[in-house]
Amino acid sequence: MMLGRYFPILEWGRTYNRSVLTNDMMAAVIVTIMLIPQSLAYALLAGLPPVVGLYASILPLVAYAIFGTSRTLAVGPVAVVSLMTASAAGAVAAQGSAEYLEAAITLAAISGVMLAILGFLRLGFLANLLSHPVISGFITASGILIATSQLKHVLGIKAGGDNWPAMLGSLASNIADINIWTLMVGVPVTLFLFWVRKGAKPALMALGLKSRAADMTAKAGPVVAVALTIIAVMVFGLEAKGVNIVGAIPQGLPPFALPSTDMSLIEKLWVPALLISIIGFVESVSVAQTLAAKRRQRIAPDQELIGLGASNIASAFSGGYPVTGGFARSVVNFDAGAETPAAGAYTAVGIALASLFLTPLLFNLPIATLAATIIVAVLSLVDLKTPGQLWRYSKADFAAHVATIGITLLAGVEMGVIAGVGVGLLLYLWRASRPHAAIVGRVPETEHFRNVERHSVFTVPHVLSIRIDESLTYLNARWLEEYVLERVAERPQLRHVILMCSAVNEIDASGLESLEAINHRLGDGGIGLHLSEVKGPVTDRLKRTHFLEELNGNLYLSQDRAFADLMKDTGEPAPPVDHYLARGMI
Amino acid sequence: MMLGRYFPILEWGRTYNRSVLTNDMMAAVIVTIMLIPQSLAYALLAGLPPVVGLYASILPLVAYAIFGTSRTLAVGPVAVVSLMTASAAGAVAAQGSAEYLEAAITLAAISGVMLAILGFLRLGFLANLLSHPVISGFITASGILIATSQLKHVLGIKAGGDNWPAMLGSLASNIADINIWTLMVGVPVTLFLFWVRKGAKPALMALGLKSRAADMTAKAGPVVAVALTIIAVMVFGLEAKGVNIVGAIPQGLPPFALPSTDMSLIEKLWVPALLISIIGFVESVSVAQTLAAKRRQRIAPDQELIGLGASNIASAFSGGYPVTGGFARSVVNFDAGAETPAAGAYTAVGIALASLFLTPLLFNLPIATLAATIIVAVLSLVDLKTPGQLWRYSKADFAAHVATIGITLLAGVEMGVIAGVGVGLLLYLWRASRPHAAIVGRVPETEHFRNVERHSVFTVPHVLSIRIDESLTYLNARWLEEYVLERVAERPQLRHVILMCSAVNEIDASGLESLEAINHRLGDGGIGLHLSEVKGPVTDRLKRTHFLEELNGNLYLSQDRAFADLMKDTGEPAPPVDHYLARGMI
């Protein structure tokens, strides 16, 4: 059982049979074909030698197949994490240097260990700190940054800049040295790939392919682009004409690499590593959940942390860089009919074979082709509808979304994530400290109580019913005291205050202190404090304190009963609370 | 009106009359007598020349009288803030150096500006981040640290250490060089002051004083101790025998000082200054609220920020260090009958006169006497009952409390506050991400629905009623999807799911996305999703989206109505939602 939790392979492995095998094989072939150009491209985006992308697509898949809980998630290098790797490694070493590669490998190791630890500590919930608006804002901004960073390869110019304005400026200032031949490769390939996304499938079906087959074939579009541009380079000798090519890729399986144990380096990298871990986990788990739901399967987020941790550690020890579950490839894997994580393992074999035998063929592959595949891939991440929707629905969420986009574009990916989380949290705490509460009255002829400002309801001057629409925690404890005492101060005839607690899901120590203070002050003024509709768990806890004995009022099961009782209060002191306890009312 | 908000003096000033004047005068005299030894002592605790304590007790009181909203709060140097000042200034300069004094003055300036800004931005709610358990834990630990730090003066030995174990160790290792004469001053004074707290009042009443008079006289206990020990030093020539004395105190009014504008210094000090501001504000506002409530007065927390900000800026420009509203002196001020902040201004005059004419008399005041007053004052802050109460009521609050105490004792006051806030927030977010929800059924013969696990209630197999006991925010959006879909997966006969939203006070964008996802997936399974008892503000927002149109189910005003409707569902599709809109049900 315990073993099964940490090694999901023991679960699905038992029922593994021939038909599942063929389906997994099928999917693996398609994903492999798709993954080869992607891996090279994302390594380029991370500022690493293309082959590192291949290394990062072998052992990590095997590790995930053993520890992962999603049947169809395909791990490997992904765009956003590659960008974050580039910015983190770029901060400690120069691109192309041995230190840069070491930093990337170390990032994978640190983030792998962090993910595993978070998993063992069951801290997956920390990913919740990234709200949907923050994530989508971050993805959009990253997409823009990535696409911009790749433009230089398509234009054949040099350009830099680590924030968006700087990138655009640097592109503009170097626009003069455009290499026409690179452009003649880059632009058509980009257009072709854009067309492939939408137009290829219908076209193939027009040629008589079945829908699913057409779909799968279309996924091979990038491979076609790769092949054609390689041929173009060879036929027209484009390298001599200034078209940058991938060049020699070391042949063979991933080397056994050791991540750095240099503390000063780890000190510099742990923050970005943590952000890479969280972003990677969130992206991966969202994909996994979406796909699992389609087949009524479930994933275990905390175990996912362990799975991704293992993948990154495996990546580090085989000379790779940070990986996570990718959206595009996972969908392909799913559509191609993968049934178990074994498909991932088979893909790993495919990539291994590729890095053994295919790499020489990629010598003449233009960088522009890879850049084009990246641009087309990430632009689909840019989402321009969300801001409008958020603005209409929730200004707070809109603010978090826009802040994340703006800061990511201006201050880079790391600051973007941090700011997004910060803004989201600040707005959340701000709302939590000013909760909603309503003065309620009875809806005529019913047992329901509604806001006096929204419904025509029945009230009496000597009873004040306040519905607290929030748990009473330290964040709003002060607010509660002020709110109740101010309402009371406005009502001289008041004899009883009923706090309707149907929406109070918790009362922490600070909330309790405030309730005691309110009870005490109302008592001084000869006003009774009563609670109605208190939830079971909350009542249980209150019973562990002296509050109920000290309460100068009662606990009522229902607001209706409380109101009925107190309405006709003649001024005698209310019976002690244990009287009600005896009647099992609480 | 606007002016009145920022200058409360304009409010109470209008009604100022003779009788109020006498009461304020009366209180001012008593507070002045109490404040003189305290100011000297706390300056000592802050590692500053005693006179700085007097400077910090003049202009700040005037500033607060103008800007403060509490009628009876007495601002000035306080124990905890003095300790924090010592640790912050000690980090950038050596005690006794000019840089150390400059750091302390600059701390007051920075924290004053910060408080004022927070006030203008109405960010008082940030103080809510400090929960009661964290504050009490911090106060207790500070009390222990302060008392320990003063022991060396009572024993007449040298000792250091910036965390508790280090302090104790250093005391133990130097215990050999105890100065017997200092001990003979320190120990009796300490015992005397402890006795004064409890025993003096009854004794004085036995001598025929009225209760209130006895109370006030007892407050002069420290002054008696000061006078007696000064005489003892002079009579027995204790200085020659190695008893440390205050020595020459520069006579005259506070100098006009300029806080440092050295950016590198400000960079080093802004974090501690922020913590000093928040701690000071929280302590001050709690005292002010308690006293205000006793006289049915109110204070305005955001304006309090401005008042305290002004006080600290005033302190900085008159050579003082960070100040805030103190508990002990405010209570004395209140009991002595102060009616308006003017009492504070009169106290300021009193202290000013003291620093003009009294300081020579204090030449022979033993440091041990001041240390004793500090020890007696802070030990009353140490609260040993709270941990037990918290343990019984809430393990989470207990954890935050104990963590704060432990880290404050081991890593100092700044880390203590940060850790306390961090732990509290982490536990809050953890709970917020795992909210309480219950499957509910109808209580027979009523319209009430209760948890099936706590009450014997009526349910039907094809309708599942889930009461969500939390607002749907990004913190629990993922949880919601998992919880609902898992409950549904367990029930094959299910036709309808009702989410009872009586406790849902808000649905943010992430929560809405999760609801849409749930609606979509249930739709795939031919299961209807219905919402009941949705609050007005929540409904209003949902109407601004497409969710209600896409909802494959209805919105019901009451859970009872929803259950009644769906119970007898024969399998026909539910009517579209706008049908209900038309009937004004939502």
PDB file of C-alpha atoms in Angstrom, chain B residues 132-280:
ATOM      1  CA  HIS B 132      -2.909  37.642  19.246  1.00  0.00           C
ATOM      2  CA  PRO B 133      -0.896  34.441  19.841  1.00  0.00           C
ATOM      3  CA  VAL B 134       2.063  35.872  17.920  1.00  0.00           C
ATOM      4  CA  ILE B 135       1.938  39.205  19.762  1.00  0.00           C
ATOM      5  CA  SER B 136       1.643  37.623  23.209  1.00  0.00           C
ATOM      6  CA  GLY B 137       4.423  35.182  22.349  1.00  0.00           C
ATOM      7  CA  PHE B 138       6.616  38.022  21.192  1.00  0.00           C
ATOM      8  CA  ILE B 139       5.893  40.124  24.295  1.00  0.00           C
ATOM      9  CA  THR B 140       6.604  37.203  26.622  1.00  0.00           C
ATOM     10  CA  ALA B 141       9.897  36.360  24.917  1.00  0.00           C
ATOM     11  CA  SER B 142      10.915  40.033  24.831  1.00  0.00           C
ATOM     12  CA  GLY B 143      10.158  40.314  28.527  1.00  0.00           C
ATOM     13  CA  ILE B 144      12.458  37.389  29.261  1.00  0.00           C
ATOM     14  CA  LEU B 145      15.206  38.808  27.009  1.00  0.00           C
ATOM     15  CA  ILE B 146      14.940  42.272  28.574  1.00  0.00           C
ATOM     16  CA  ALA B 147      14.951  41.039  32.176  1.00  0.00           C
ATOM     17  CA  THR B 148      17.961  38.853  31.428  1.00  0.00           C
ATOM     18  CA  SER B 149      19.804  41.692  29.727  1.00  0.00           C
ATOM     19  CA  GLN B 150      19.401  43.857  32.833  1.00  0.00           C
ATOM     20  CA  LEU B 151      20.557  41.253  35.370  1.00  0.00           C
ATOM     21  CA  LYS B 152      24.183  42.246  34.814  1.00  0.00           C
ATOM     22  CA  HIS B 153      23.495  45.774  36.108  1.00  0.00           C
ATOM     23  CA  VAL B 154      21.904  44.394  39.273  1.00  0.00           C
ATOM     24  CA  LEU B 155      24.841  42.043  39.813  1.00  0.00           C
ATOM     25  CA  GLY B 156      27.412  44.660  38.861  1.00  0.00           C
ATOM     26  CA  ILE B 157      29.136  42.431  36.297  1.00  0.00           C
ATOM     27  CA  LYS B 158      29.899  42.684  32.586  1.00  0.00           C
ATOM     28  CA  ALA B 159      27.929  40.439  30.246  1.00  0.00           C
ATOM     29  CA  GLY B 160      26.751  40.378  26.633  1.00  0.00           C
ATOM     30  CA  GLY B 161      25.069  38.022  24.173  1.00  0.00           C
ATOM     31  CA  ASP B 162      22.370  38.835  21.637  1.00  0.00           C
ATOM     32  CA  ASN B 163      20.264  35.734  22.201  1.00  0.00           C
ATOM     33  CA  TRP B 164      19.001  34.162  25.396  1.00  0.00           C
ATOM     34  CA  PRO B 165      21.365  31.178  25.721  1.00  0.00           C
ATOM     35  CA  ALA B 166      24.323  33.463  24.947  1.00  0.00           C
ATOM     36  CA  MET B 167      23.142  35.961  27.585  1.00  0.00           C
ATOM     37  CA  LEU B 168      22.800  33.276  30.239  1.00  0.00           C
ATOM     38  CA  GLY B 169      26.172  31.811  29.306  1.00  0.00           C
ATOM     39  CA  SER B 170      27.878  35.180  29.489  1.00  0.00           C
ATOM     40  CA  LEU B 171      26.235  35.920  32.843  1.00  0.00           C
ATOM     41  CA  ALA B 172      27.364  32.545  34.211  1.00  0.00           C
ATOM     42  CA  SER B 173      30.939  32.972  33.018  1.00  0.00           C
ATOM     43  CA  ASN B 174      31.250  36.425  34.637  1.00  0.00           C
ATOM     44  CA  ILE B 175      29.314  35.609  37.797  1.00  0.00           C
ATOM     45  CA  ALA B 176      32.622  35.518  39.724  1.00  0.00           C
ATOM     46  CA  ASP B 177      33.233  39.296  39.535  1.00  0.00           C
ATOM     47  CA  ILE B 178      29.954  40.217  41.237  1.00  0.00           C
ATOM     48  CA  ASN B 179      30.196  43.618  42.923  1.00  0.00           C
ATOM     49  CA  ILE B 180      28.774  43.084  46.395  1.00  0.00           C
ATOM     50  CA  TRP B 181      27.864  46.793  46.817  1.00  0.00           C
ATOM     51  CA  THR B 182      25.931  46.895  43.539  1.00  0.00           C
ATOM     52  CA  LEU B 183      24.167  43.726  44.638  1.00  0.00           C
ATOM     53  CA  MET B 184      23.275  45.381  47.948  1.00  0.00           C
ATOM     54  CA  VAL B 185      21.608  48.188  46.006  1.00  0.00           C
ATOM     55  CA  GLY B 186      20.094  46.144  43.152  1.00  0.00           C
ATOM     56  CA  VAL B 187      18.501  43.262  45.043  1.00  0.00           C
ATOM     57  CA  PRO B 188      16.679  45.298  47.740  1.00  0.00           C
ATOM     58  CA  VAL B 189      15.426  47.767  45.101  1.00  0.00           C
ATOM     59  CA  THR B 190      14.129  44.918  42.938  1.00  0.00           C
ATOM     60  CA  LEU B 191      12.337  43.323  45.895  1.00  0.00           C
ATOM     61  CA  PHE B 192      10.969  46.716  46.963  1.00  0.00           C
ATOM     62  CA  LEU B 193       9.576  47.428  43.493  1.00  0.00           C
ATOM     63  CA  PHE B 194       8.004  43.976  43.282  1.00  0.00           C
ATOM     64  CA  TRP B 195       6.364  44.638  46.635  1.00  0.00           C
ATOM     65  CA  VAL B 196       5.196  48.091  45.513  1.00  0.00           C
ATOM     66  CA  ARG B 197       3.243  46.557  42.611  1.00  0.00           C
ATOM     67  CA  LYS B 198       1.070  44.461  44.886  1.00  0.00           C
ATOM     68  CA  GLY B 199       1.648  45.284  48.523  1.00  0.00           C
ATOM     69  CA  ALA B 200       1.989  49.077  48.596  1.00  0.00           C
ATOM     70  CA  LYS B 201      -1.647  49.949  47.919  1.00  0.00           C
ATOM     71  CA  PRO B 202      -3.102  47.846  50.777  1.00  0.00           C
ATOM     72  CA  ALA B 203      -0.384  49.131  53.123  1.00  0.00           C
ATOM     73  CA  LEU B 204      -1.128  52.751  52.232  1.00  0.00           C
ATOM     74  CA  MET B 205      -4.851  52.140  52.667  1.00  0.00           C
ATOM     75  CA  ALA B 206      -4.128  50.609  56.058  1.00  0.00           C
ATOM     76  CA  LEU B 207      -2.437  53.941  56.812  1.00  0.00           C
ATOM     77  CA  GLY B 208      -5.783  55.530  56.052  1.00  0.00           C
ATOM     78  CA  LEU B 209      -5.384  56.655  52.396  1.00  0.00           C
ATOM     79  CA  LYS B 210      -8.378  56.403  50.078  1.00  0.00           C
ATOM     80  CA  SER B 211      -8.201  53.597  47.527  1.00  0.00           C
ATOM     81  CA  ARG B 212      -7.540  55.861  44.529  1.00  0.00           C
ATOM     82  CA  ALA B 213      -5.019  58.048  46.387  1.00  0.00           C
ATOM     83  CA  ALA B 214      -3.201  54.934  47.619  1.00  0.00           C
ATOM     84  CA  ASP B 215      -3.139  53.653  44.053  1.00  0.00           C
ATOM     85  CA  MET B 216      -1.602  56.855  42.711  1.00  0.00           C
ATOM     86  CA  THR B 217       0.926  57.111  45.548  1.00  0.00           C
ATOM     87  CA  ALA B 218       2.006  53.518  44.958  1.00  0.00           C
ATOM     88  CA  LYS B 219       2.781  54.508  41.353  1.00  0.00           C
ATOM     89  CA  ALA B 220       5.455  56.811  42.814  1.00  0.00           C
ATOM     90  CA  GLY B 221       7.280  53.761  44.209  1.00  0.00           C
ATOM     91  CA  PRO B 222      10.034  53.888  41.576  1.00  0.00           C
ATOM     92  CA  VAL B 223      10.674  57.544  42.411  1.00  0.00           C
ATOM     93  CA  VAL B 224      11.135  56.615  46.075  1.00  0.00           C
ATOM     94  CA  ALA B 225      13.590  53.908  45.064  1.00  0.00           C
ATOM     95  CA  VAL B 226      15.451  56.423  42.906  1.00  0.00           C
ATOM     96  CA  ALA B 227      15.670  58.973  45.734  1.00  0.00           C
ATOM     97  CA  LEU B 228      16.740  56.474  48.405  1.00  0.00           C
ATOM     98  CA  THR B 229      19.450  54.871  46.250  1.00  0.00           C
ATOM     99  CA  ILE B 230      20.825  58.275  45.217  1.00  0.00           C
ATOM    100  CA  ILE B 231      21.130  59.171  48.898  1.00  0.00           C
ATOM    101  CA  ALA B 232      22.699  55.783  49.659  1.00  0.00           C
ATOM    102  CA  VAL B 233      25.343  56.348  46.961  1.00  0.00           C
ATOM    103  CA  MET B 234      26.156  59.795  48.371  1.00  0.00           C
ATOM    104  CA  VAL B 235      26.171  58.747  52.037  1.00  0.00           C
ATOM    105  CA  PHE B 236      28.239  55.575  51.669  1.00  0.00           C
ATOM    106  CA  GLY B 237      30.332  56.797  48.707  1.00  0.00           C
ATOM    107  CA  LEU B 238      29.255  53.722  46.763  1.00  0.00           C
ATOM    108  CA  GLU B 239      30.673  54.964  43.465  1.00  0.00           C
ATOM    109  CA  ALA B 240      34.200  54.525  44.834  1.00  0.00           C
ATOM    110  CA  LYS B 241      33.190  50.991  45.817  1.00  0.00           C
ATOM    111  CA  GLY B 242      32.420  50.140  42.168  1.00  0.00           C
ATOM    112  CA  VAL B 243      28.690  50.866  41.933  1.00  0.00           C
ATOM    113  CA  ASN B 244      27.963  52.205  38.436  1.00  0.00           C
ATOM    114  CA  ILE B 245      26.040  55.481  38.486  1.00  0.00           C
ATOM    115  CA  VAL B 246      24.297  57.511  35.808  1.00  0.00           C
ATOM    116  CA  GLY B 247      26.823  60.340  36.120  1.00  0.00           C
ATOM    117  CA  ALA B 248      26.609  63.724  34.433  1.00  0.00           C
ATOM    118  CA  ILE B 249      23.445  64.207  32.353  1.00  0.00           C
ATOM    119  CA  PRO B 250      23.660  67.181  29.956  1.00  0.00           C
ATOM    120  CA  GLN B 251      21.273  69.787  31.336  1.00  0.00           C
ATOM    121  CA  GLY B 252      18.738  71.641  29.216  1.00  0.00           C
ATOM    122  CA  LEU B 253      16.071  71.135  26.568  1.00  0.00           C
ATOM    123  CA  PRO B 254      16.398  68.580  23.736  1.00  0.00           C
ATOM    124  CA  PRO B 255      18.833  69.722  21.009  1.00  0.00           C
ATOM    125  CA  PHE B 256      17.546  70.088  17.461  1.00  0.00           C
ATOM    126  CA  ALA B 257      18.883  66.921  15.782  1.00  0.00           C
ATOM    127  CA  LEU B 258      18.901  65.917  12.133  1.00  0.00           C
ATOM    128  CA  PRO B 259      18.406  62.236  11.330  1.00  0.00           C
ATOM    129  CA  SER B 260      21.017  60.816   8.963  1.00  0.00           C
ATOM    130  CA  THR B 261      20.252  60.936   5.244  1.00  0.00           C
ATOM    131  CA  ASP B 262      23.048  58.464   4.475  1.00  0.00           C
ATOM    132  CA  MET B 263      21.355  55.985   2.106  1.00  0.00           C
ATOM    133  CA  SER B 264      23.612  53.080   3.052  1.00  0.00           C
ATOM    134  CA  LEU B 265      22.584  53.536   6.709  1.00  0.00           C
ATOM    135  CA  ILE B 266      18.907  53.821   5.797  1.00  0.00           C
ATOM    136  CA  GLU B 267      19.253  50.665   3.693  1.00  0.00           C
ATOM    137  CA  LYS B 268      20.577  48.812   6.731  1.00  0.00           C
ATOM    138  CA  LEU B 269      17.870  50.172   9.031  1.00  0.00           C
ATOM    139  CA  TRP B 270      14.645  50.086   7.028  1.00  0.00           C
ATOM    140  CA  VAL B 271      13.708  46.467   7.829  1.00  0.00           C
ATOM    141  CA  PRO B 272      14.128  46.822  11.616  1.00  0.00           C
ATOM    142  CA  ALA B 273      12.440  50.233  11.369  1.00  0.00           C
ATOM    143  CA  LEU B 274       9.443  48.606   9.681  1.00  0.00           C
ATOM    144  CA  LEU B 275       9.258  45.942  12.382  1.00  0.00           C
ATOM    145  CA  ILE B 276       9.574  48.578  15.113  1.00  0.00           C
ATOM    146  CA  SER B 277       6.764  50.542  13.445  1.00  0.00           C
ATOM    147  CA  ILE B 278       4.418  47.562  13.245  1.00  0.00           C
ATOM    148  CA  ILE B 279       5.136  46.247  16.739  1.00  0.00           C
ATOM    149  CA  GLY B 280       4.861  49.762  18.167  1.00  0.00           C
TER     150      GLY B 280
END
